[in-house]
Coordinates of C-alpha atoms (C1' of nucleotides) in Angstrom, one line a residue:
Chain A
X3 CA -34.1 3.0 -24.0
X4 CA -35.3 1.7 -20.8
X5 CA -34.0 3.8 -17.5
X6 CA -34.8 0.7 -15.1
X7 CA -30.6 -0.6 -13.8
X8 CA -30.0 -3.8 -15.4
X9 CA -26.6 -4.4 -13.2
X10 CA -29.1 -5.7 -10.1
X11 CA -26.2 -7.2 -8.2
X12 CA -24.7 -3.2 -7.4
X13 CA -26.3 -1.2 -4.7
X14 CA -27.4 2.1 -6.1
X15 CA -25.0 5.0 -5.7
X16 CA -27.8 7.4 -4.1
X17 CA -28.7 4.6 -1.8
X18 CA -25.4 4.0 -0.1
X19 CA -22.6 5.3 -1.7
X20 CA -19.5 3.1 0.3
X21 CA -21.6 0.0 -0.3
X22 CA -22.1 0.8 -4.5
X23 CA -18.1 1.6 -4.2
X24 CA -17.2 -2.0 -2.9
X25 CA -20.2 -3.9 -5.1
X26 CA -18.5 -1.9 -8.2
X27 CA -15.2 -2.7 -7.9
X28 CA -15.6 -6.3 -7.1
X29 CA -18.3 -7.1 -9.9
X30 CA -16.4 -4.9 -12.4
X31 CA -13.4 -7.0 -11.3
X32 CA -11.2 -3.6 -10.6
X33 CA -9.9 -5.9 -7.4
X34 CA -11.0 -8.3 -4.7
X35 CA -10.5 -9.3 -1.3
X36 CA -7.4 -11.1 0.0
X37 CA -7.8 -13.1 2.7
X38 CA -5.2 -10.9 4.8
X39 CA -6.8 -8.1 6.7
X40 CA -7.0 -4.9 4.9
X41 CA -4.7 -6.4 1.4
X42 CA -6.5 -7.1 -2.0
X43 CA -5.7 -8.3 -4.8
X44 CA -5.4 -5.8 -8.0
X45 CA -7.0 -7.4 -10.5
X46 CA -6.3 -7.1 -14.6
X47 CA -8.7 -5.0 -15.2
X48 CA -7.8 -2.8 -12.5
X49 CA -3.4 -3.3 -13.3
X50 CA -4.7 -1.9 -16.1
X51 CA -5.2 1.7 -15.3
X52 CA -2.1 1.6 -13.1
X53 CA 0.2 0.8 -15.9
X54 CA -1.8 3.4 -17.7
X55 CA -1.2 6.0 -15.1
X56 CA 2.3 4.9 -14.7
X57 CA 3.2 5.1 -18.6
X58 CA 1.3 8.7 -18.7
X59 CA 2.8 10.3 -15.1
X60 CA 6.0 8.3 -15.9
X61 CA 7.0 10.2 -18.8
X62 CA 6.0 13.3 -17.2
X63 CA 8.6 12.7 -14.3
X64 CA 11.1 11.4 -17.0
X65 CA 10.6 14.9 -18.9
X66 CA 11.2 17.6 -15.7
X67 CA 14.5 15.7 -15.3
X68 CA 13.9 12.8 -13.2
X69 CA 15.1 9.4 -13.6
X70 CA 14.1 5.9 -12.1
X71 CA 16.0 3.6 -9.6
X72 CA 15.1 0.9 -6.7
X73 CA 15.3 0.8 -3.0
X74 CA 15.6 -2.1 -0.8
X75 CA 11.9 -2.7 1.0
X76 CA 13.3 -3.1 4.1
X77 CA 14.7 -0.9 6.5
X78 CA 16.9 -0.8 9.7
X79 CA 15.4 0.2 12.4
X80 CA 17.8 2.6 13.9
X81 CA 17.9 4.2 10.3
X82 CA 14.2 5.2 11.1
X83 CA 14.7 6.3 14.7
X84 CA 17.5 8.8 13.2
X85 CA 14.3 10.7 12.8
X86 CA 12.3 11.1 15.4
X87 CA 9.3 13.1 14.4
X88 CA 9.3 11.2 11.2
X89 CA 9.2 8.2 13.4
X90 CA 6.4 9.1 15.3
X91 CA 4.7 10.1 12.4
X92 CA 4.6 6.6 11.4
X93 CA 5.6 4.4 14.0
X94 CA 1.9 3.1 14.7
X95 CA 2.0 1.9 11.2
X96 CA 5.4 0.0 10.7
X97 CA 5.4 -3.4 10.1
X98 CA 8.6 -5.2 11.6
X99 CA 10.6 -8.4 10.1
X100 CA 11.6 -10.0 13.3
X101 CA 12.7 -13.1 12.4
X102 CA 15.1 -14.5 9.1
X103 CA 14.2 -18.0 9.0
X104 CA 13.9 -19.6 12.5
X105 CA 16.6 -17.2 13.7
X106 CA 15.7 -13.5 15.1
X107 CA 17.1 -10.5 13.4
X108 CA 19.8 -8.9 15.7
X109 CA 17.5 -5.7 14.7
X110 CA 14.0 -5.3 13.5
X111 CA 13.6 -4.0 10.0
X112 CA 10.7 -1.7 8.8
X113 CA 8.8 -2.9 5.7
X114 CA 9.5 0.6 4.2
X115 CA 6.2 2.5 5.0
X116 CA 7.9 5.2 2.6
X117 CA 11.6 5.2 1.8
X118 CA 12.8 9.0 3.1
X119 CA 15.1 7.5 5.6
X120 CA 16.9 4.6 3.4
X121 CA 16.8 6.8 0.6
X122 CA 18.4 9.5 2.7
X123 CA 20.9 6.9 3.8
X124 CA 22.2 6.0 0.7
X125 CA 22.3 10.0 -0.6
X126 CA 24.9 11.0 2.0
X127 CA 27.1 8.3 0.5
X128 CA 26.2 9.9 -3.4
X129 CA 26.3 13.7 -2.4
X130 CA 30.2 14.9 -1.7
X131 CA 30.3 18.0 -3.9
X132 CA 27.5 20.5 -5.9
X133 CA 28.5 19.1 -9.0
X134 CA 26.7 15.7 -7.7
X135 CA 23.6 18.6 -7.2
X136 CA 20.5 17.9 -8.2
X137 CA 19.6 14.4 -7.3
X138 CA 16.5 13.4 -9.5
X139 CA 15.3 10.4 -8.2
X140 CA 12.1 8.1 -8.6
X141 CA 11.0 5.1 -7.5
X142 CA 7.9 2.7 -8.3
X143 CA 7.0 0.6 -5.4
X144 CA 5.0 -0.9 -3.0
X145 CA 4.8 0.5 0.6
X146 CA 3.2 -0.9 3.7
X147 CA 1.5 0.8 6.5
X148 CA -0.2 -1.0 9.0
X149 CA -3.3 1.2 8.8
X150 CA -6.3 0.2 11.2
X151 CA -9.2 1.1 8.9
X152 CA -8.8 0.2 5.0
X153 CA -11.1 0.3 2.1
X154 CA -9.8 -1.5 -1.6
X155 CA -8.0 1.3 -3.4
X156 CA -8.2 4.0 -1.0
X157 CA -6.5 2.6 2.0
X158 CA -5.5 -0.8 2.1
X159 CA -2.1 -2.0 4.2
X160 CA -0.2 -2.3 0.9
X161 CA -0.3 -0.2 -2.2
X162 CA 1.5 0.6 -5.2
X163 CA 2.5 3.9 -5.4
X164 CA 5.3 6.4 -6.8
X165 CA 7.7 8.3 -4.8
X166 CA 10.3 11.3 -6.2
X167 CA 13.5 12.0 -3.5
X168 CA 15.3 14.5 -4.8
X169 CA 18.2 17.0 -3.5
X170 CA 19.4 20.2 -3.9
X171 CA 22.2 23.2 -3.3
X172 CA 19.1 25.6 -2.1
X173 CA 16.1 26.2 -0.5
X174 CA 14.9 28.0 -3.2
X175 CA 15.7 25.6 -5.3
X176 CA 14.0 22.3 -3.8
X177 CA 11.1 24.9 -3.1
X178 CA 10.7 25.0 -6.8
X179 CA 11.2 21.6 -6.7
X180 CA 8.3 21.0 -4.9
X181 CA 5.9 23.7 -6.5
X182 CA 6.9 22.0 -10.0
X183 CA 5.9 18.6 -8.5
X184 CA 2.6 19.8 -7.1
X185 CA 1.6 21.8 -10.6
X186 CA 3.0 18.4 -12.5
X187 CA 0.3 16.5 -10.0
X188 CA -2.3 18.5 -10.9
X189 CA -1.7 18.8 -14.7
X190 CA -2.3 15.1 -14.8
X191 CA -4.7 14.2 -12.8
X192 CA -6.4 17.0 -14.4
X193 CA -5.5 16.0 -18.0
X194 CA -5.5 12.5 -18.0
X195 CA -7.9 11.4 -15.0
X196 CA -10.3 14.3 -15.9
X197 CA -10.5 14.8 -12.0
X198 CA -10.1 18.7 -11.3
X199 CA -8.8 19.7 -8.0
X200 CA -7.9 22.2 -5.6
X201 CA -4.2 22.5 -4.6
X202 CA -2.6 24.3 -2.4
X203 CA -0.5 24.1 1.6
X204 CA -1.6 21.9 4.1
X205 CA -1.3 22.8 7.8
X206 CA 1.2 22.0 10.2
X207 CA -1.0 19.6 11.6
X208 CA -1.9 17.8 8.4
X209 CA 1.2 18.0 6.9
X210 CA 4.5 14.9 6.6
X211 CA 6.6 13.7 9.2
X212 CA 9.5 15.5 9.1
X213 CA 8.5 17.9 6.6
X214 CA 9.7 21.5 6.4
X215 CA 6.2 21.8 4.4
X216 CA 3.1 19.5 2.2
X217 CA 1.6 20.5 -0.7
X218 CA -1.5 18.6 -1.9
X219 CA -3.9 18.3 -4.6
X220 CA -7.2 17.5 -3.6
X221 CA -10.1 16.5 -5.4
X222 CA -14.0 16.4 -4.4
X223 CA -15.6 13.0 -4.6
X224 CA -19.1 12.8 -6.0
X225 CA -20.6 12.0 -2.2
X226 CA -19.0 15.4 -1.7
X227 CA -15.9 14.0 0.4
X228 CA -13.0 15.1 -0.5
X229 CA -9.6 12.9 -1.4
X230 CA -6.4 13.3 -1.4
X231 CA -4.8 12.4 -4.5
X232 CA -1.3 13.5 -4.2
X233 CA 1.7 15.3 -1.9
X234 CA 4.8 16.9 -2.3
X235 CA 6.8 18.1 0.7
X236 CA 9.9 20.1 0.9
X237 CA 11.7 18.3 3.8
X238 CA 13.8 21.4 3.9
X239 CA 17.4 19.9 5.5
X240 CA 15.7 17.7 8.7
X241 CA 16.5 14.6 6.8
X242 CA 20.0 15.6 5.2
X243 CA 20.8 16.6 9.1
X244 CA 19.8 13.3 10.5
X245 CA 21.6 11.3 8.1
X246 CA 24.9 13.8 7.2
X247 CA 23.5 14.6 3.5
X248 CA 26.7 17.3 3.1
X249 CA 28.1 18.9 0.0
X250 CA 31.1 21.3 -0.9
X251 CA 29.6 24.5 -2.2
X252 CA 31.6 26.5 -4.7
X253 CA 33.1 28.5 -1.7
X254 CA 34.5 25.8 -0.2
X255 CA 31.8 25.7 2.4
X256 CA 30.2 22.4 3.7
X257 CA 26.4 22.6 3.6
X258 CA 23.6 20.2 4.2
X259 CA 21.3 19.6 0.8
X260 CA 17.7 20.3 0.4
X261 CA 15.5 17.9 -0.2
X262 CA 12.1 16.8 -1.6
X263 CA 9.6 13.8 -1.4
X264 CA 6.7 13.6 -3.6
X265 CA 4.3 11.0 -4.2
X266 CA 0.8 9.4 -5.9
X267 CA -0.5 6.1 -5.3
X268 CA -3.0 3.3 -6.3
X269 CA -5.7 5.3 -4.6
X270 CA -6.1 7.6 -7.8
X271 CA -8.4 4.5 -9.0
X272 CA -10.4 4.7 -6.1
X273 CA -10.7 8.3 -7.1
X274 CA -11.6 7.8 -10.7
X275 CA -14.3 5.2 -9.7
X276 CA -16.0 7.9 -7.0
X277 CA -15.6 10.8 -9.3
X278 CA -16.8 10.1 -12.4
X279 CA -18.8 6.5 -11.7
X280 CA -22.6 6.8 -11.3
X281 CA -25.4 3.9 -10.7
X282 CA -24.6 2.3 -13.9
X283 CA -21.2 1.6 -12.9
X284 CA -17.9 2.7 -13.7
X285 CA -16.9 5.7 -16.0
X286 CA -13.2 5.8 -17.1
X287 CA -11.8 8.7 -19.1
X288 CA -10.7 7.3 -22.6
X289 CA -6.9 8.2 -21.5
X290 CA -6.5 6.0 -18.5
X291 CA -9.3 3.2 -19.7
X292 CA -8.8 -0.1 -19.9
X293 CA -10.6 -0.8 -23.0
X294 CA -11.5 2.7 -25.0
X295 CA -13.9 1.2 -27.3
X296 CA -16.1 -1.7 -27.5
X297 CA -17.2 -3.8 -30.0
X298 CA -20.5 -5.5 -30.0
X299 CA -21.8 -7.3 -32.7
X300 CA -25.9 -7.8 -32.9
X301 CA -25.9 -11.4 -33.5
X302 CA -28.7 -12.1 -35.7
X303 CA -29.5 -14.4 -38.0
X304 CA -26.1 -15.2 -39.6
X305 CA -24.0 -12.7 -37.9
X306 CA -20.8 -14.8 -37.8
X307 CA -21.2 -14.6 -42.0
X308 CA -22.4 -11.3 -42.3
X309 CA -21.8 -8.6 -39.3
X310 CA -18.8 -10.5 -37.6
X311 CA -16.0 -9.9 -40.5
X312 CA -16.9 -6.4 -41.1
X313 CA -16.6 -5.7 -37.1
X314 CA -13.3 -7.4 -37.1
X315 CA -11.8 -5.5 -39.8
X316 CA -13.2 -2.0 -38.2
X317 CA -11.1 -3.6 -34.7
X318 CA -8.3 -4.3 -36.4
X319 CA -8.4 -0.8 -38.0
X320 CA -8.7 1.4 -34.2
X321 CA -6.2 -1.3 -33.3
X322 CA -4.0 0.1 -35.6
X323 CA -4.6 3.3 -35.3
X324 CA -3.6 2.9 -31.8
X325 CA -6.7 2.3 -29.1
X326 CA -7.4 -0.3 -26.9
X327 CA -10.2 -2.0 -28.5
X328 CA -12.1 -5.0 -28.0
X329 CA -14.8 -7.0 -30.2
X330 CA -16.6 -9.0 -28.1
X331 CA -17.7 -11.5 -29.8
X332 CA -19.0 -13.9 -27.5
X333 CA -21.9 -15.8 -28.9
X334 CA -23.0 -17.3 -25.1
X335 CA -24.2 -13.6 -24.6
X336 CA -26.9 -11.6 -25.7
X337 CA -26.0 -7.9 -26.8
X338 CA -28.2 -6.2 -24.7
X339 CA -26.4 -8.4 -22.1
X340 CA -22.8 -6.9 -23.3
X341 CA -24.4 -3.1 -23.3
X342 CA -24.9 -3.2 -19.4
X343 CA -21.7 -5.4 -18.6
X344 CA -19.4 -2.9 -20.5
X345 CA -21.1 0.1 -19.0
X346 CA -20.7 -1.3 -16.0
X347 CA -17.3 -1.6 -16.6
X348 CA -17.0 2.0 -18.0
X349 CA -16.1 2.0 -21.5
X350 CA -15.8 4.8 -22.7
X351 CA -17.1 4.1 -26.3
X352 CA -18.9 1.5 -27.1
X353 CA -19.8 0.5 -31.0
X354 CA -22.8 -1.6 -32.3
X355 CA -22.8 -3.1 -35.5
X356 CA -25.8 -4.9 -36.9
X357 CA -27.0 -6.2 -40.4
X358 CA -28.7 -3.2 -40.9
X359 CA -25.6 -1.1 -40.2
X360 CA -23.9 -3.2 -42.5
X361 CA -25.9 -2.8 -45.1
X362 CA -25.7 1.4 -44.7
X363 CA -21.9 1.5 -44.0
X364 CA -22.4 2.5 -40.4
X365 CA -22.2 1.4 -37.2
X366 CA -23.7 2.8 -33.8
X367 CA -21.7 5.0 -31.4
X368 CA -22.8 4.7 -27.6
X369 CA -20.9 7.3 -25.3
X370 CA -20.5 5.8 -21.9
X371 CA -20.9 9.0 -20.2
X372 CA -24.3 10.5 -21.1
X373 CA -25.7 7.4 -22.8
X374 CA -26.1 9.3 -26.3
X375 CA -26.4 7.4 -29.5
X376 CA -25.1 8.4 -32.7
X377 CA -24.9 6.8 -36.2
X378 CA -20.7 6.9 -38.0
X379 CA -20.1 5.9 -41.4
X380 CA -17.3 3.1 -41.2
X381 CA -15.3 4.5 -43.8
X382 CA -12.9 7.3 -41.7
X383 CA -13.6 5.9 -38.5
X384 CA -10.7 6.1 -36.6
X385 CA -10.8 9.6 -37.2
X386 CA -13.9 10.4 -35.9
X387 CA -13.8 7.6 -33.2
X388 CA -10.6 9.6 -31.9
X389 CA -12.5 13.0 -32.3
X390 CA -15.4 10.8 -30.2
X391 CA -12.9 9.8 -27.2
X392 CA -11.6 13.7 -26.9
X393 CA -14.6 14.5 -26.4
X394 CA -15.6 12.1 -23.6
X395 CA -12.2 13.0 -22.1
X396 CA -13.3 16.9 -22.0
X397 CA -16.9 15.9 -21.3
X398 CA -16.2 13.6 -18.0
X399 CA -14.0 16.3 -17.4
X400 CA -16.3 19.0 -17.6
X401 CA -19.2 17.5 -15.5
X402 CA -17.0 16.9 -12.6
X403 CA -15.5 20.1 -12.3
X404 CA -19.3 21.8 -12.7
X405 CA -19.8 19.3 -9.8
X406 CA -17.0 20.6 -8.0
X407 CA -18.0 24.4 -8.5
X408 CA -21.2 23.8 -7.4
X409 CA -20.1 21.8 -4.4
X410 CA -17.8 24.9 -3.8
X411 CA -18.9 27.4 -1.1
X412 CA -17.6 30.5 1.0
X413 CA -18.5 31.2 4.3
X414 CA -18.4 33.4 6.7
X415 CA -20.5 32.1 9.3
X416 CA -19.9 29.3 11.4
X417 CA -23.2 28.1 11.4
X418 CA -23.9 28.3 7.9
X419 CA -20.4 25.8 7.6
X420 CA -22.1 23.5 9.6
X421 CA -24.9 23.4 8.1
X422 CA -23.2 22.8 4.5
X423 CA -21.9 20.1 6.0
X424 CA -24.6 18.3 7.5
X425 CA -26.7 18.6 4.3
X426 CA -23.8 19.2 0.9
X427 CA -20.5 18.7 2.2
X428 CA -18.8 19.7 -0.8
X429 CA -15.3 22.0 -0.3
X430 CA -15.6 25.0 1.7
X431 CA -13.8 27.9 1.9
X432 CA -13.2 30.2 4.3
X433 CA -10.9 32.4 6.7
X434 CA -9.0 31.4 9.3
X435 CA -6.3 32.8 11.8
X436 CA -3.7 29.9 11.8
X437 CA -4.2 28.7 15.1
X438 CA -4.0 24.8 15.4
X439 CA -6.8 25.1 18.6
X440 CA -9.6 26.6 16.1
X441 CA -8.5 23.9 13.4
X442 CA -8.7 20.9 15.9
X443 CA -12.3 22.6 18.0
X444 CA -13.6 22.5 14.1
X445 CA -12.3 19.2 13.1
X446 CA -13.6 17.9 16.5
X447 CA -17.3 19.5 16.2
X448 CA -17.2 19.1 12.8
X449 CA -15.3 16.3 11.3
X450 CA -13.9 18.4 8.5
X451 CA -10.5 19.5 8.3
X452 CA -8.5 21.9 6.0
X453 CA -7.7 20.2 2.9
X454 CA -5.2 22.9 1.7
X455 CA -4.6 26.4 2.1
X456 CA -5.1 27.4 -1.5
X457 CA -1.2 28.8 -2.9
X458 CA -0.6 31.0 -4.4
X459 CA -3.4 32.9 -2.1
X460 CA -4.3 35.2 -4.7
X461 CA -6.0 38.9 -3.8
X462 CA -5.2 39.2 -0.3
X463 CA -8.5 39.8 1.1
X464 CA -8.8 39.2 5.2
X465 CA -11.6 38.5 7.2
X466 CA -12.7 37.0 10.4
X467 CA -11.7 33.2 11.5
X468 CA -14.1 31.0 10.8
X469 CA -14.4 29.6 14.1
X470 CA -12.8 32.6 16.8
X471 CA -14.0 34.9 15.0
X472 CA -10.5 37.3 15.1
X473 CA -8.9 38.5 12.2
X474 CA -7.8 36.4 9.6
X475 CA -5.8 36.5 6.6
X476 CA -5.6 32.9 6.0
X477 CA -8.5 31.5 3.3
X478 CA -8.4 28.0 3.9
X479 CA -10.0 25.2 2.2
X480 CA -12.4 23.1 4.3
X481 CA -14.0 19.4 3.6
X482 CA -15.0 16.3 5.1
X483 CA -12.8 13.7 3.7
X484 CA -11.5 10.7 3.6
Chain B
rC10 C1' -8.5 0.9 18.5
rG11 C1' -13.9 1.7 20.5
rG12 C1' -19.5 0.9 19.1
rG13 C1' -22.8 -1.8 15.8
rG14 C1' -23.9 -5.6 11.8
rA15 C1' -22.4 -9.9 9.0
rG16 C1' -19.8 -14.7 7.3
rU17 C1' -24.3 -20.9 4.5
rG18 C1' -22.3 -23.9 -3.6
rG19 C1' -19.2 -18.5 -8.0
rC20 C1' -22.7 -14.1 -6.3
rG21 C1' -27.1 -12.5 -3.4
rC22 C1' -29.9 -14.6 0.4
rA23 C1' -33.5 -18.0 3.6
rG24 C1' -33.0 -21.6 7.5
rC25 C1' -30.6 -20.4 13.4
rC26 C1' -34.8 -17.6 18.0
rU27 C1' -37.5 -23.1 19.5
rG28 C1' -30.9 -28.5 17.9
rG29 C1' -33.5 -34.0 15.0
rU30 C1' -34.1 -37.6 7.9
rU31 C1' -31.4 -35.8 2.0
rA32 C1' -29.5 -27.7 4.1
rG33 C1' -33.3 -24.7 0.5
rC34 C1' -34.3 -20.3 -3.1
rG35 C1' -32.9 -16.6 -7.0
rC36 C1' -28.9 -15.4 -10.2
rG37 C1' -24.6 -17.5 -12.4
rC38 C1' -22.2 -22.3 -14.3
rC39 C1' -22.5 -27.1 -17.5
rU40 C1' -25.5 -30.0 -21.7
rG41 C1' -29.1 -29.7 -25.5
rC42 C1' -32.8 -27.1 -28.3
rC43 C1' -34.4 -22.3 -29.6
rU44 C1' -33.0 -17.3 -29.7
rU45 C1' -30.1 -12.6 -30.1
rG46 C1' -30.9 -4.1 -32.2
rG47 C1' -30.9 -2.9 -24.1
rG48 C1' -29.0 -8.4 -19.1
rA49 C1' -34.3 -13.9 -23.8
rG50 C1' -37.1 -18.9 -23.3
rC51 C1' -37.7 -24.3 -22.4
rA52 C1' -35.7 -29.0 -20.7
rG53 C1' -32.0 -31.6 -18.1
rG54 C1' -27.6 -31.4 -14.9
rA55 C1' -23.2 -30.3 -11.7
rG56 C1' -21.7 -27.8 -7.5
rG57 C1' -21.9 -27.1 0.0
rU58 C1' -16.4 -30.3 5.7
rC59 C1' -22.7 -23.9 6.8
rG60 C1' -15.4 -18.7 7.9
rU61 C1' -11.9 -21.5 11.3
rC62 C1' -10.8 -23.9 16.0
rG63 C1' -12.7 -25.8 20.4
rG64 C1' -16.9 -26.9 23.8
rU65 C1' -22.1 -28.6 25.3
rU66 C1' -25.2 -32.7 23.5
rC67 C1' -27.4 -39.3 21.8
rA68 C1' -27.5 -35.4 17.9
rA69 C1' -25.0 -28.7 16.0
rA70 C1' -25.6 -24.4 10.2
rU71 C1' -28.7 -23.8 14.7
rC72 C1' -26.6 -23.3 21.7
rC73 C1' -21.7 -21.6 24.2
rG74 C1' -16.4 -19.8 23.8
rA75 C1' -12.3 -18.3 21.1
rU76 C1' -10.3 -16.7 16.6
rC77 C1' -10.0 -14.8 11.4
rU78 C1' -12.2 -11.8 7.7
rC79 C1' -15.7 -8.2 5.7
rC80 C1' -19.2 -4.0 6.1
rC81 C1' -21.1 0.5 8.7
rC82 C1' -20.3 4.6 12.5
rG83 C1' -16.5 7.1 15.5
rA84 C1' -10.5 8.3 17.3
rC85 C1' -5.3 8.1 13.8
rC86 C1' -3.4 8.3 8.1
rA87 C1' -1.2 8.1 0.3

RNA sequence: CGGGGAGUGGCGCAGCCUGGUUAGCGCGCCUGCCUUGGGAGCAGGAGGUCGUCGGUUCAAAUCCGAUCUCCCCGACCA
């Protein structure tokens, strides 16, 4: 097997890892350019995994309780401004309707750059008593934010995304709300996107407009950056104040509901490609994959007489058994040709069948993610191609979180951080007192922030601040990110 | 939003500095032959208002201005 890269027209990953991103997403036709600033098409290929990660998270949200709805994609200005630190939080970002027609709007609406305040809106009108208690709502949608720097998947003006509102008779109870949300997050992105994180609080600095607290799961890229892949904030009762969210408790006594917001967008593709992809091109967990397993027949001789009908049946067969096969059976190209264009395009499995194979009752087995070859028998094949795809799951899996623990450090020193980051990156954790001046001095010499405060905090050990060096009790989670 | 780079057939680029016949090259695409176990070979062919708008000039891909888009590096964010 040669080693030299076939797929010329992608930059290699170690040579410059934003410019193989781009070159693998546009040639493996995840998306493309639109010709609007920062907006991109999402191509099939790419739909794909979103209705995959929509059917697999979606029933996950369906099974805690929560249920679907719709909300209108524009909102009224003055319903924004209700909220003033949510307002400013955003407010940069907003893109207005001005005009209906020729005629100007008597007020600007928002295209909803996320939907607390319309939601909220509409809730006071729902919530009267506690038997209306807990709310359970989702929505799938697109949001815009008028974002100055965007890159295809990760930050682009629009984007598809989910977002849970839900409200409740406590505190305690939307806290657990949240914390449900958060472990939900990371059980799936975990499980499905074989991406592992870290999880935990952000700061007051980092965390939503408006919100009482974040929670986050965070994941480290394999240029050591890290992402954020998903929130969940307890708005505590800032938004049921602003917008009279009030409900009879059984005491008779009027109280404003808690709420929560919770979301996970289009950018988990961006993730999967930076996390698992390597100079090859993509790698996709079998659970989220476009296309688990591929087909190629070796076209030899007479291959449509011989090879073809026996690789149909075997694609009808893991058809029916319930994976997303394709036989490509193209004759224009040559099956070396398909090997690289399907890696590329990370395929999990991919299957060769020859004469010869034909002949034994076998075909060939290529995993995507470490290139191994093995021979199967055809007959019981579905079984041991399913066995075949688990594996891969727990193998992608495996290999980016001994990445991650490798990328993993704890300091003490604040020269040794720095130094991390100038040659690893990678997370890092380390103490630090809570003030918002040490975390904006290191963000500022530095350029990494806390990604979380890791919770629950587990042994409470205390040290020194990373950066004032005063006693600490806070272990925080540091990174460059993006 | 600052600083830097780029836009030329589908993709990657050359040409621009020093304006002047018909704008080249590789890959891809089409036709035919021959091939096919890791991106095959030969022959023929199609495809371009040089991002857009304006200016200078006898003449603009080339010079000047504006504008749009992309990429990279920084300040703000799923």
């Amino acid at each position: 097997m040669s080693e030299e890269r076939l797929v010329t027209q992608i930059t290699p990953k170690s040579e410059d890892f934003s410019r193989w991103y781009v070159d693998l997403i546009r040639r493996a036709e995840l998306a493309d350019y639109a010709p609007m600033k920062g907006m991109m098409v999402i191509r099939p290929y790419g739909y794909a995994i979103w209705e995959n990660i929509q059917r697999l998270l979606d029933k996950r949200i369906k099974d805690t309780g929560h249920i679907n709805a719709y909300f209108p994609l524009f909102i009224p200005e003055s319903f924004l401004r209700k909220e003033m630190e949510h307002l400013k939080g955003f407010a940069p970002e907003v893109a207005w309707v001005t005009h209906g027609g020729d005629d100007e709007l008597e007020e600007r609406l928002a295209v909803r750059p996320t939907s607390e305040a319309i939601i909220g809106y509409m809730y006071s009108k729902w919530i009267k008593s506690w038997r209306d208690l807990p709310v359970l709502i989702n929505q799938w949608a697109n949001v815009v934010r008028w974002e100055k720097v965007t890159r295809p998947f990760l930050r682009t003006t629009e984007f598809l995304w989910q977002e849970g509102h839900t409200a409740h008779a406590s505190f305690e109870e939307a806290q657990a709300e949240t914390l449900l949300i958060l472990e939900m997050y990371r059980e799936f992105v975990e499980t499905e996107l074989a991406i592992p994180v870290i999880y935990g609080q952000k700061t007051e600095r980092e965390k939503f407009a408006g919100a009482l607290a974040t929670y986050a799961i965070e994941a480290l890229m394999s240029d050591g950056k890290a992402l954020q892949m998903g929130t969940s904030h307890n708005l505590g009762q800032h938004f049921a104040r602003v917008f009279n969210i009030r409900f009879e408790d059984n005491n008779q006594d009027l109280q404003y509901a808690w709420q929560t917001s919770w979301g996970v967008s289009t950018r988990l593709i961006g993730a999967l490609v930076m996390a698992h992809g390597d100079d090859s091109g993509l790698v996709f967990p079998p659970q989220v994959a476009p296309i688990q397993v591929v087909i190629v027949p070796i076209s030899v001789g007479n291959w449509r007489e011989t090879v073809l009908p026996v690789a149909t049946e075997i694609k009808n067969n893991l058809k029916n058994a319930g994976l997303r096969v394709f036989l490509d059976d193209r004759a224009e190209y040559t099956p070396g040709w398909k090997f690289s264009e399907w890696e590329m395009r990370g395929v999990p499995l991919r299957l060769e069948i020859g004469p010869r194979d034909v002949k034994n009752n076998q075909v060939v087995a290529c995993r995507r993610e470490n290139q191994v070859k093995i021979t199967l028998e055809i007959t019981g094949l579905e079984t041991k191609v399913k066995e075949l795809l688990a594996e891969i799951q727990r193998a992608i899996f495996d290999k980016a979180l001994s990445f991650q623990k490798e990328n993993t450090y704890e300091v003490e020193d604040y020269k040794e951080f720095k130094s991390i980051l100038e040659e690893k990156r990678g997370f890092i954790k380390a103490f630090w007192c809570g003030s918002e001046e040490c975390e904006a001095k290191i963000k500022e010499e530095t350029m990494a922030t806390i990604r979380v405060i890791p919770h629950p905090q587990g042994e409470q050990k205390k040290g020194r601040c990373l950066y004032c060096q005063k006693p600490a009790s806070i272990a925080a989670v540091f990174a460059r990110s993006y």
